[in-house]
PDB file of C-alpha atoms in Angstrom:
ATOM      1  CA  MET A 408       7.181  60.261 -22.298  1.00  0.00           C
ATOM      2  CA  LYS A 409       6.085  60.806 -18.704  1.00  0.00           C
ATOM      3  CA  LYS A 410       7.753  58.485 -16.210  1.00  0.00           C
ATOM      4  CA  GLU A 411       5.605  56.662 -13.714  1.00  0.00           C
ATOM      5  CA  SER A 412       6.472  57.625 -10.159  1.00  0.00           C
ATOM      6  CA  SER A 413       7.846  54.956  -7.846  1.00  0.00           C
ATOM      7  CA  SER A 414       4.873  55.384  -5.521  1.00  0.00           C
ATOM      8  CA  THR A 415       2.476  54.864  -8.424  1.00  0.00           C
ATOM      9  CA  ALA A 416       4.432  51.789  -9.537  1.00  0.00           C
ATOM     10  CA  LYS A 417       4.316  50.370  -6.030  1.00  0.00           C
ATOM     11  CA  LYS A 418       0.604  51.038  -5.831  1.00  0.00           C
ATOM     12  CA  THR A 419       0.044  49.366  -9.191  1.00  0.00           C
ATOM     13  CA  GLY A 420       2.145  46.383  -8.134  1.00  0.00           C
ATOM     14  CA  SER A 421       0.260  46.206  -4.871  1.00  0.00           C
ATOM     15  CA  ASN A 422      -3.071  46.264  -6.703  1.00  0.00           C
ATOM     16  CA  GLN A 423      -1.921  43.521  -9.062  1.00  0.00           C
ATOM     17  CA  SER A 424      -0.779  41.420  -6.121  1.00  0.00           C
ATOM     18  CA  SER A 425      -4.072  42.051  -4.373  1.00  0.00           C
ATOM     19  CA  ASP A 426      -5.998  41.082  -7.503  1.00  0.00           C
ATOM     20  CA  SER A 427      -3.910  37.919  -7.810  1.00  0.00           C
ATOM     21  CA  ASP A 428      -4.621  37.000  -4.189  1.00  0.00           C
ATOM     22  CA  LYS A 429      -8.323  37.603  -4.750  1.00  0.00           C
ATOM     23  CA  GLU A 430      -8.299  35.385  -7.846  1.00  0.00           C
ATOM     24  CA  SER A 431      -6.469  32.658  -5.936  1.00  0.00           C
ATOM     25  CA  SER A 432      -8.915  32.947  -3.058  1.00  0.00           C
ATOM     26  CA  THR A 433     -11.872  32.928  -5.433  1.00  0.00           C
ATOM     27  CA  ALA A 434     -10.497  29.889  -7.267  1.00  0.00           C
ATOM     28  CA  SER A 435     -10.021  28.075  -3.967  1.00  0.00           C
ATOM     29  CA  GLN A 436     -13.510  28.968  -2.814  1.00  0.00           C
ATOM     30  CA  SER A 437     -15.018  27.945  -6.143  1.00  0.00           C
ATOM     31  CA  GLN A 438     -13.600  24.453  -5.652  1.00  0.00           C
ATOM     32  CA  LYS A 439     -15.652  23.960  -2.518  1.00  0.00           C
ATOM     33  CA  PRO A 440     -18.940  22.385  -3.553  1.00  0.00           C
ATOM     34  CA  SER A 441     -22.116  24.278  -2.827  1.00  0.00           C
ATOM     35  CA  GLU A 442     -24.861  22.748  -0.711  1.00  0.00           C
ATOM     36  CA  THR A 443     -26.797  22.069  -3.906  1.00  0.00           C
ATOM     37  CA  GLU A 444     -23.821  20.224  -5.410  1.00  0.00           C
ATOM     38  CA  LYS A 445     -23.392  18.234  -2.204  1.00  0.00           C
ATOM     39  CA  ASP A 446     -26.930  16.939  -2.619  1.00  0.00           C
ATOM     40  CA  GLY A 447     -26.073  15.535  -6.037  1.00  0.00           C
ATOM     41  CA  PRO A 448     -25.689  11.753  -6.425  1.00  0.00           C
ATOM     42  CA  LEU A 449     -22.197  11.986  -7.953  1.00  0.00           C
ATOM     43  CA  PHE A 450     -20.813  14.046  -5.076  1.00  0.00           C
ATOM     44  CA  LYS A 451     -22.403  11.667  -2.568  1.00  0.00           C
ATOM     45  CA  PHE A 452     -20.815   8.713  -4.352  1.00  0.00           C
ATOM     46  CA  PHE A 453     -17.460  10.519  -4.380  1.00  0.00           C
ATOM     47  CA  THR A 454     -17.686  11.208  -0.639  1.00  0.00           C
ATOM     48  CA  ASP A 455     -18.699   7.624   0.163  1.00  0.00           C
ATOM     49  CA  SER A 456     -15.763   6.347  -1.888  1.00  0.00           C
ATOM     50  CA  LEU A 457     -13.407   8.654   0.009  1.00  0.00           C
ATOM     51  CA  LYS A 458     -14.705   7.211   3.275  1.00  0.00           C
ATOM     52  CA  ASP A 459     -14.179   3.724   1.871  1.00  0.00           C
ATOM     53  CA  ILE A 460     -10.503   4.285   1.033  1.00  0.00           C
ATOM     54  CA  TYR A 461      -9.971   6.167   4.308  1.00  0.00           C
ATOM     55  CA  PHE A 462     -11.147   3.078   6.196  1.00  0.00           C
ATOM     56  CA  ALA A 463      -9.012   0.901   3.910  1.00  0.00           C
ATOM     57  CA  GLU A 464      -5.824   2.879   4.549  1.00  0.00           C
ATOM     58  CA  LYS A 465      -6.287   2.678   8.313  1.00  0.00           C
ATOM     59  CA  HIS A 466      -6.958  -1.059   8.070  1.00  0.00           C
ATOM     60  CA  ILE A 467      -3.786  -1.452   6.012  1.00  0.00           C
ATOM     61  CA  LEU A 468      -1.844   0.389   8.722  1.00  0.00           C
ATOM     62  CA  GLU A 469      -2.917  -2.327  11.159  1.00  0.00           C
ATOM     63  CA  ALA A 470      -1.918  -5.131   8.786  1.00  0.00           C
ATOM     64  CA  LEU A 471       1.508  -3.937   7.607  1.00  0.00           C
ATOM     65  CA  PRO A 472       3.413  -4.479  10.897  1.00  0.00           C
ATOM     66  CA  LYS A 473       2.170  -8.094  10.966  1.00  0.00           C
ATOM     67  CA  MET A 474       3.298  -8.619   7.381  1.00  0.00           C
ATOM     68  CA  GLN A 475       6.671  -7.054   8.134  1.00  0.00           C
ATOM     69  CA  LYS A 476       7.158  -9.330  11.146  1.00  0.00           C
ATOM     70  CA  ALA A 477       6.210 -12.415   9.122  1.00  0.00           C
ATOM     71  CA  ALA A 478       8.500 -11.631   6.168  1.00  0.00           C
ATOM     72  CA  THR A 479      11.668 -13.683   5.752  1.00  0.00           C
ATOM     73  CA  THR A 480      14.015 -11.307   3.945  1.00  0.00           C
ATOM     74  CA  SER A 481      15.268  -7.935   5.107  1.00  0.00           C
ATOM     75  CA  GLU A 482      14.398  -6.496   1.684  1.00  0.00           C
ATOM     76  CA  LEU A 483      10.716  -7.282   2.066  1.00  0.00           C
ATOM     77  CA  GLN A 484      10.691  -6.232   5.710  1.00  0.00           C
ATOM     78  CA  GLU A 485      12.093  -2.840   4.705  1.00  0.00           C
ATOM     79  CA  ALA A 486       9.579  -2.532   1.866  1.00  0.00           C
ATOM     80  CA  PHE A 487       6.702  -3.082   4.295  1.00  0.00           C
ATOM     81  CA  GLU A 488       8.184  -0.587   6.751  1.00  0.00           C
ATOM     82  CA  ASP A 489       8.537   2.031   4.004  1.00  0.00           C
ATOM     83  CA  HIS A 490       4.972   1.432   2.896  1.00  0.00           C
ATOM     84  CA  TYR A 491       3.751   1.800   6.469  1.00  0.00           C
ATOM     85  CA  LEU A 492       5.342   5.252   6.729  1.00  0.00           C
ATOM     86  CA  GLN A 493       3.998   6.177   3.304  1.00  0.00           C
ATOM     87  CA  THR A 494       0.494   5.037   4.242  1.00  0.00           C
ATOM     88  CA  GLN A 495       0.544   7.297   7.305  1.00  0.00           C
ATOM     89  CA  LYS A 496       1.185  10.254   4.989  1.00  0.00           C
ATOM     90  CA  GLN A 497      -1.571   9.095   2.657  1.00  0.00           C
ATOM     91  CA  VAL A 498      -4.057   9.055   5.531  1.00  0.00           C
ATOM     92  CA  SER A 499      -3.107  12.658   6.331  1.00  0.00           C
ATOM     93  CA  ARG A 500      -3.490  13.549   2.655  1.00  0.00           C
ATOM     94  CA  LEU A 501      -6.986  12.074   2.604  1.00  0.00           C
ATOM     95  CA  GLU A 502      -7.871  14.184   5.633  1.00  0.00           C
ATOM     96  CA  LYS A 503      -6.817  17.254   3.627  1.00  0.00           C
ATOM     97  CA  VAL A 504      -9.122  16.155   0.812  1.00  0.00           C
ATOM     98  CA  PHE A 505     -12.029  15.867   3.246  1.00  0.00           C
ATOM     99  CA  LYS A 506     -11.249  19.361   4.523  1.00  0.00           C
ATOM    100  CA  LEU A 507     -11.090  20.772   0.993  1.00  0.00           C
ATOM    101  CA  ILE A 508     -14.585  19.540   0.202  1.00  0.00           C
ATOM    102  CA  GLY A 509     -15.993  20.590   3.562  1.00  0.00           C
ATOM    103  CA  GLU A 510     -16.640  17.085   4.864  1.00  0.00           C
ATOM    104  CA  GLU A 511     -15.624  15.378   8.096  1.00  0.00           C
ATOM    105  CA  ALA A 512     -12.907  12.752   7.727  1.00  0.00           C
ATOM    106  CA  GLU A 513     -14.464   9.429   8.649  1.00  0.00           C
ATOM    107  CA  GLY A 514     -14.238   5.869   7.446  1.00  0.00           C
ATOM    108  CA  LYS A 515     -16.868   3.599   5.989  1.00  0.00           C
ATOM    109  CA  LYS A 516     -16.389  -0.139   6.442  1.00  0.00           C
ATOM    110  CA  CYS A 517     -14.716  -1.570   3.355  1.00  0.00           C
ATOM    111  CA  GLU A 518     -15.431  -5.280   2.962  1.00  0.00           C
ATOM    112  CA  ALA A 519     -13.087  -5.514  -0.017  1.00  0.00           C
ATOM    113  CA  ILE A 520      -9.950  -4.512   1.877  1.00  0.00           C
ATOM    114  CA  ILE A 521     -10.953  -6.649   4.861  1.00  0.00           C
ATOM    115  CA  GLY A 522     -11.103  -9.663   2.546  1.00  0.00           C
ATOM    116  CA  ILE A 523      -7.794  -8.866   0.845  1.00  0.00           C
ATOM    117  CA  VAL A 524      -6.019  -8.436   4.187  1.00  0.00           C
ATOM    118  CA  LYS A 525      -7.463 -11.759   5.381  1.00  0.00           C
ATOM    119  CA  GLU A 526      -5.891 -13.426   2.354  1.00  0.00           C
ATOM    120  CA  GLY A 527      -2.535 -12.110   3.518  1.00  0.00           C
ATOM    121  CA  GLU A 528      -3.134 -13.531   6.991  1.00  0.00           C
ATOM    122  CA  THR A 529      -4.005 -16.891   5.446  1.00  0.00           C
ATOM    123  CA  CYS A 530      -0.769 -16.790   3.457  1.00  0.00           C
ATOM    124  CA  ILE A 531       1.182 -16.406   6.699  1.00  0.00           C
ATOM    125  CA  LYS A 532      -0.631 -19.353   8.275  1.00  0.00           C
ATOM    126  CA  ASP A 533      -0.233 -21.592   5.224  1.00  0.00           C
ATOM    127  CA  THR A 534       3.490 -21.036   4.604  1.00  0.00           C
ATOM    128  CA  GLU A 535       6.521 -22.112   6.582  1.00  0.00           C
ATOM    129  CA  GLU A 536       8.144 -19.508   8.801  1.00  0.00           C
ATOM    130  CA  GLY A 537      11.499 -18.395   7.413  1.00  0.00           C
ATOM    131  CA  SER A 538      10.737 -19.679   3.918  1.00  0.00           C
ATOM    132  CA  MET A 539      11.094 -17.773   0.675  1.00  0.00           C
ATOM    133  CA  THR A 540       7.731 -19.152  -0.387  1.00  0.00           C
ATOM    134  CA  ARG A 541       6.174 -17.098   2.397  1.00  0.00           C
ATOM    135  CA  ASP A 542       7.809 -13.941   1.013  1.00  0.00           C
ATOM    136  CA  ALA A 543       6.576 -14.744  -2.489  1.00  0.00           C
ATOM    137  CA  GLY A 544       3.059 -15.140  -1.102  1.00  0.00           C
ATOM    138  CA  LEU A 545       3.273 -11.955   0.969  1.00  0.00           C
ATOM    139  CA  ILE A 546       4.305  -9.960  -2.090  1.00  0.00           C
ATOM    140  CA  ILE A 547       1.263 -11.197  -4.000  1.00  0.00           C
ATOM    141  CA  ALA A 548      -0.950 -10.360  -1.020  1.00  0.00           C
ATOM    142  CA  ALA A 549       0.562  -6.878  -0.783  1.00  0.00           C
ATOM    143  CA  GLN A 550       0.136  -6.279  -4.506  1.00  0.00           C
ATOM    144  CA  LYS A 551      -3.544  -7.171  -4.263  1.00  0.00           C
ATOM    145  CA  VAL A 552      -3.800  -4.358  -1.726  1.00  0.00           C
ATOM    146  CA  GLU A 553      -1.895  -2.033  -4.062  1.00  0.00           C
ATOM    147  CA  HIS A 554      -4.130  -2.828  -7.022  1.00  0.00           C
ATOM    148  CA  TYR A 555      -7.225  -2.083  -4.964  1.00  0.00           C
ATOM    149  CA  GLU A 556      -5.715   1.245  -3.924  1.00  0.00           C
ATOM    150  CA  ILE A 557      -4.643   2.073  -7.482  1.00  0.00           C
ATOM    151  CA  ALA A 558      -8.168   1.464  -8.769  1.00  0.00           C
ATOM    152  CA  SER A 559      -9.659   3.517  -5.929  1.00  0.00           C
ATOM    153  CA  TYR A 560      -7.348   6.517  -6.190  1.00  0.00           C
ATOM    154  CA  GLY A 561      -7.444   6.545  -9.980  1.00  0.00           C
ATOM    155  CA  GLY A 562     -11.226   6.649  -9.990  1.00  0.00           C
ATOM    156  CA  LEU A 563     -11.428   9.199  -7.176  1.00  0.00           C
ATOM    157  CA  ALA A 564      -8.926  11.549  -8.831  1.00  0.00           C
ATOM    158  CA  ALA A 565     -10.924  11.452 -12.066  1.00  0.00           C
ATOM    159  CA  LEU A 566     -14.208  12.081 -10.242  1.00  0.00           C
ATOM    160  CA  ALA A 567     -12.715  14.986  -8.303  1.00  0.00           C
ATOM    161  CA  GLU A 568     -11.624  16.602 -11.557  1.00  0.00           C
ATOM    162  CA  THR A 569     -15.069  16.064 -13.079  1.00  0.00           C
ATOM    163  CA  LEU A 570     -16.631  17.749 -10.043  1.00  0.00           C
ATOM    164  CA  GLY A 571     -14.245  20.697 -10.374  1.00  0.00           C
ATOM    165  CA  LEU A 572     -12.366  19.780  -7.184  1.00  0.00           C
ATOM    166  CA  TYR A 573      -8.954  20.316  -8.729  1.00  0.00           C
ATOM    167  CA  ASP A 574      -6.911  20.645  -5.530  1.00  0.00           C
ATOM    168  CA  ALA A 575      -8.454  17.437  -4.223  1.00  0.00           C
ATOM    169  CA  SER A 576      -7.754  15.746  -7.547  1.00  0.00           C
ATOM    170  CA  ASP A 577      -4.078  16.748  -7.356  1.00  0.00           C
ATOM    171  CA  LEU A 578      -3.741  15.251  -3.871  1.00  0.00           C
ATOM    172  CA  LEU A 579      -5.398  12.022  -4.964  1.00  0.00           C
ATOM    173  CA  HIS A 580      -3.151  11.840  -8.040  1.00  0.00           C
ATOM    174  CA  THR A 581      -0.093  12.156  -5.792  1.00  0.00           C
ATOM    175  CA  THR A 582      -1.179   9.124  -3.787  1.00  0.00           C
ATOM    176  CA  LEU A 583      -2.049   7.235  -6.968  1.00  0.00           C
ATOM    177  CA  GLU A 584       1.505   7.698  -8.249  1.00  0.00           C
ATOM    178  CA  GLU A 585       2.922   6.483  -4.926  1.00  0.00           C
ATOM    179  CA  GLU A 586       0.789   3.335  -5.026  1.00  0.00           C
ATOM    180  CA  GLU A 587       1.842   2.605  -8.601  1.00  0.00           C
ATOM    181  CA  GLN A 588       5.507   2.953  -7.632  1.00  0.00           C
ATOM    182  CA  THR A 589       5.063   0.663  -4.619  1.00  0.00           C
ATOM    183  CA  ASP A 590       3.543  -1.971  -6.890  1.00  0.00           C
ATOM    184  CA  ILE A 591       6.551  -1.702  -9.221  1.00  0.00           C
ATOM    185  CA  ASP A 592       8.967  -1.958  -6.282  1.00  0.00           C
ATOM    186  CA  LEU A 593       7.281  -5.120  -5.006  1.00  0.00           C
ATOM    187  CA  THR A 594       7.463  -6.675  -8.466  1.00  0.00           C
ATOM    188  CA  ASP A 595      11.184  -5.883  -8.627  1.00  0.00           C
ATOM    189  CA  ILE A 596      11.816  -7.560  -5.265  1.00  0.00           C
ATOM    190  CA  ALA A 597       9.893 -10.657  -6.355  1.00  0.00           C
ATOM    191  CA  GLU A 598      11.448 -10.991  -9.796  1.00  0.00           C
ATOM    192  CA  ASN A 599      15.005 -10.110  -8.805  1.00  0.00           C
ATOM    193  CA  PHE A 600      15.477 -12.982  -6.362  1.00  0.00           C
ATOM    194  CA  ILE A 601      12.588 -14.001  -4.097  1.00  0.00           C
ATOM    195  CA  ASN A 602      10.665 -16.047  -6.665  1.00  0.00           C
ATOM    196  CA  PHE A 603      13.842 -17.884  -7.699  1.00  0.00           C
ATOM    197  CA  ALA A 604      14.777 -18.534  -4.083  1.00  0.00           C
ATOM    198  CA  ALA A 605      11.260 -19.859  -3.419  1.00  0.00           C
ATOM    199  CA  LYS A 606      11.705 -22.290  -6.313  1.00  0.00           C
ATOM    200  CA  GLN A 607      14.955 -23.412  -4.716  1.00  0.00           C
ATOM    201  CA  ASP A 608      12.968 -24.147  -1.540  1.00  0.00           C
ATOM    202  CA  ASP A 609      10.838 -26.549  -3.595  1.00  0.00           C
ATOM    203  CA  GLU A 610      13.891 -28.222  -5.115  1.00  0.00           C
ATOM    204  CA  ASP A 611      15.434 -28.658  -1.674  1.00  0.00           C
ATOM    205  CA  ASP A 612      12.205 -30.286  -0.500  1.00  0.00           C
ATOM    206  CA  ASP A 613      12.265 -32.684  -3.458  1.00  0.00           C
ATOM    207  CA  ASP A 614      15.885 -33.620  -2.767  1.00  0.00           C
ATOM    208  CA  TYR A 615      15.061 -34.265   0.865  1.00  0.00           C
ATOM    209  CA  ASP A 616      12.015 -36.409   0.071  1.00  0.00           C
ATOM    210  CA  ASP A 617      13.956 -38.556  -2.417  1.00  0.00           C
ATOM    211  CA  GLU A 618      17.043 -39.021  -0.273  1.00  0.00           C
ATOM    212  CA  ASP A 619      17.937 -42.616   0.644  1.00  0.00           C
ATOM    213  CA  TYR A 620      19.309 -43.357   4.068  1.00  0.00           C
ATOM    214  CA  GLU A 621      21.653 -46.215   4.921  1.00  0.00           C
ATOM    215  CA  ASP A 622      20.240 -49.121   6.893  1.00  0.00           C
ATOM    216  CA  GLU A 623      22.516 -48.396   9.859  1.00  0.00           C
ATOM    217  CA  ASP A 624      20.489 -45.244  10.559  1.00  0.00           C
ATOM    218  CA  TYR A 625      17.203 -47.103  10.693  1.00  0.00           C
ATOM    219  CA  ASP A 626      15.702 -48.493  13.872  1.00  0.00           C
ATOM    220  CA  GLU A 627      12.887 -51.017  13.589  1.00  0.00           C
ATOM    221  CA  ASP A 628      11.089 -49.584  16.619  1.00  0.00           C
ATOM    222  CA  ASP A 629      11.141 -45.852  15.906  1.00  0.00           C
ATOM    223  CA  GLY A 630      12.303 -45.625  12.285  1.00  0.00           C
ATOM    224  CA  TYR A 631      14.101 -42.332  11.592  1.00  0.00           C
ATOM    225  CA  GLU A 632      12.029 -40.215  13.972  1.00  0.00           C
ATOM    226  CA  ASN A 633      14.630 -39.891  16.716  1.00  0.00           C
ATOM    227  CA  HIS A 634      17.725 -39.533  14.572  1.00  0.00           C
ATOM    228  CA  GLY A 635      17.482 -35.755  14.078  1.00  0.00           C
ATOM    229  CA  TYR A 636      17.171 -35.417  10.323  1.00  0.00           C
ATOM    230  CA  ASN A 637      16.519 -31.665  10.267  1.00  0.00           C
ATOM    231  CA  ARG A 638      17.662 -29.605   7.338  1.00  0.00           C
ATOM    232  CA  GLY A 639      19.402 -26.306   7.873  1.00  0.00           C
ATOM    233  CA  ARG A 640      17.859 -23.206   6.307  1.00  0.00           C
ATOM    234  CA  THR A 641      19.733 -20.763   4.165  1.00  0.00           C
ATOM    235  CA  SER A 642      19.529 -17.123   5.183  1.00  0.00           C
ATOM    236  CA  TYR A 643      18.838 -14.609   2.419  1.00  0.00           C
ATOM    237  CA  HIS A 644      19.389 -11.438   4.447  1.00  0.00           C
TER     238      HIS A 644
END
């Protein structure tokens, strides 16, 4: 049997490598939609939805530092900080998706996320600073954001796959998995201690409201107002 020369083997290997590179390049190019495909209603809807979540992520970046500052416990503060850093990466990932499909990365005003973020701001206004009830409310507000993102990224990843934009779909799936994990993490924080501590806040309030004071502490002119009955607050850090 005639042995193949080393130069021939190298040439063959080089050709195979070249063919592989060409296939990879062709596959990558084939994922970019043609101008005809871009005119289709499904692609337009996909692009508009990308712009929607791009706006949403940037709006969330503005809201997270406020939520972190308002949080009572260090655990929730750290969770918001981690999510802020993660969201920055998700914005960059979306910009890669825009590039893959040959579109400019730009946002489209998302009324849904604006409304959800406003609910979080209302929670801060309506709850006592330093209370566990505030943290319980902030977790619910944050999870509403997560659920919106989960729905958005899940739908976008599926649409990208339907349109043959497989690289874009993979990127969107990565973010989807991150959002799902963040939602789980927030649930763990709530169920492990914050919700129970918030209930204790309520019980402390009930005890305080029902407490009887001795007559020697009461003044007929100003009642109890000037006697300094302020409860201390327990730290959960």
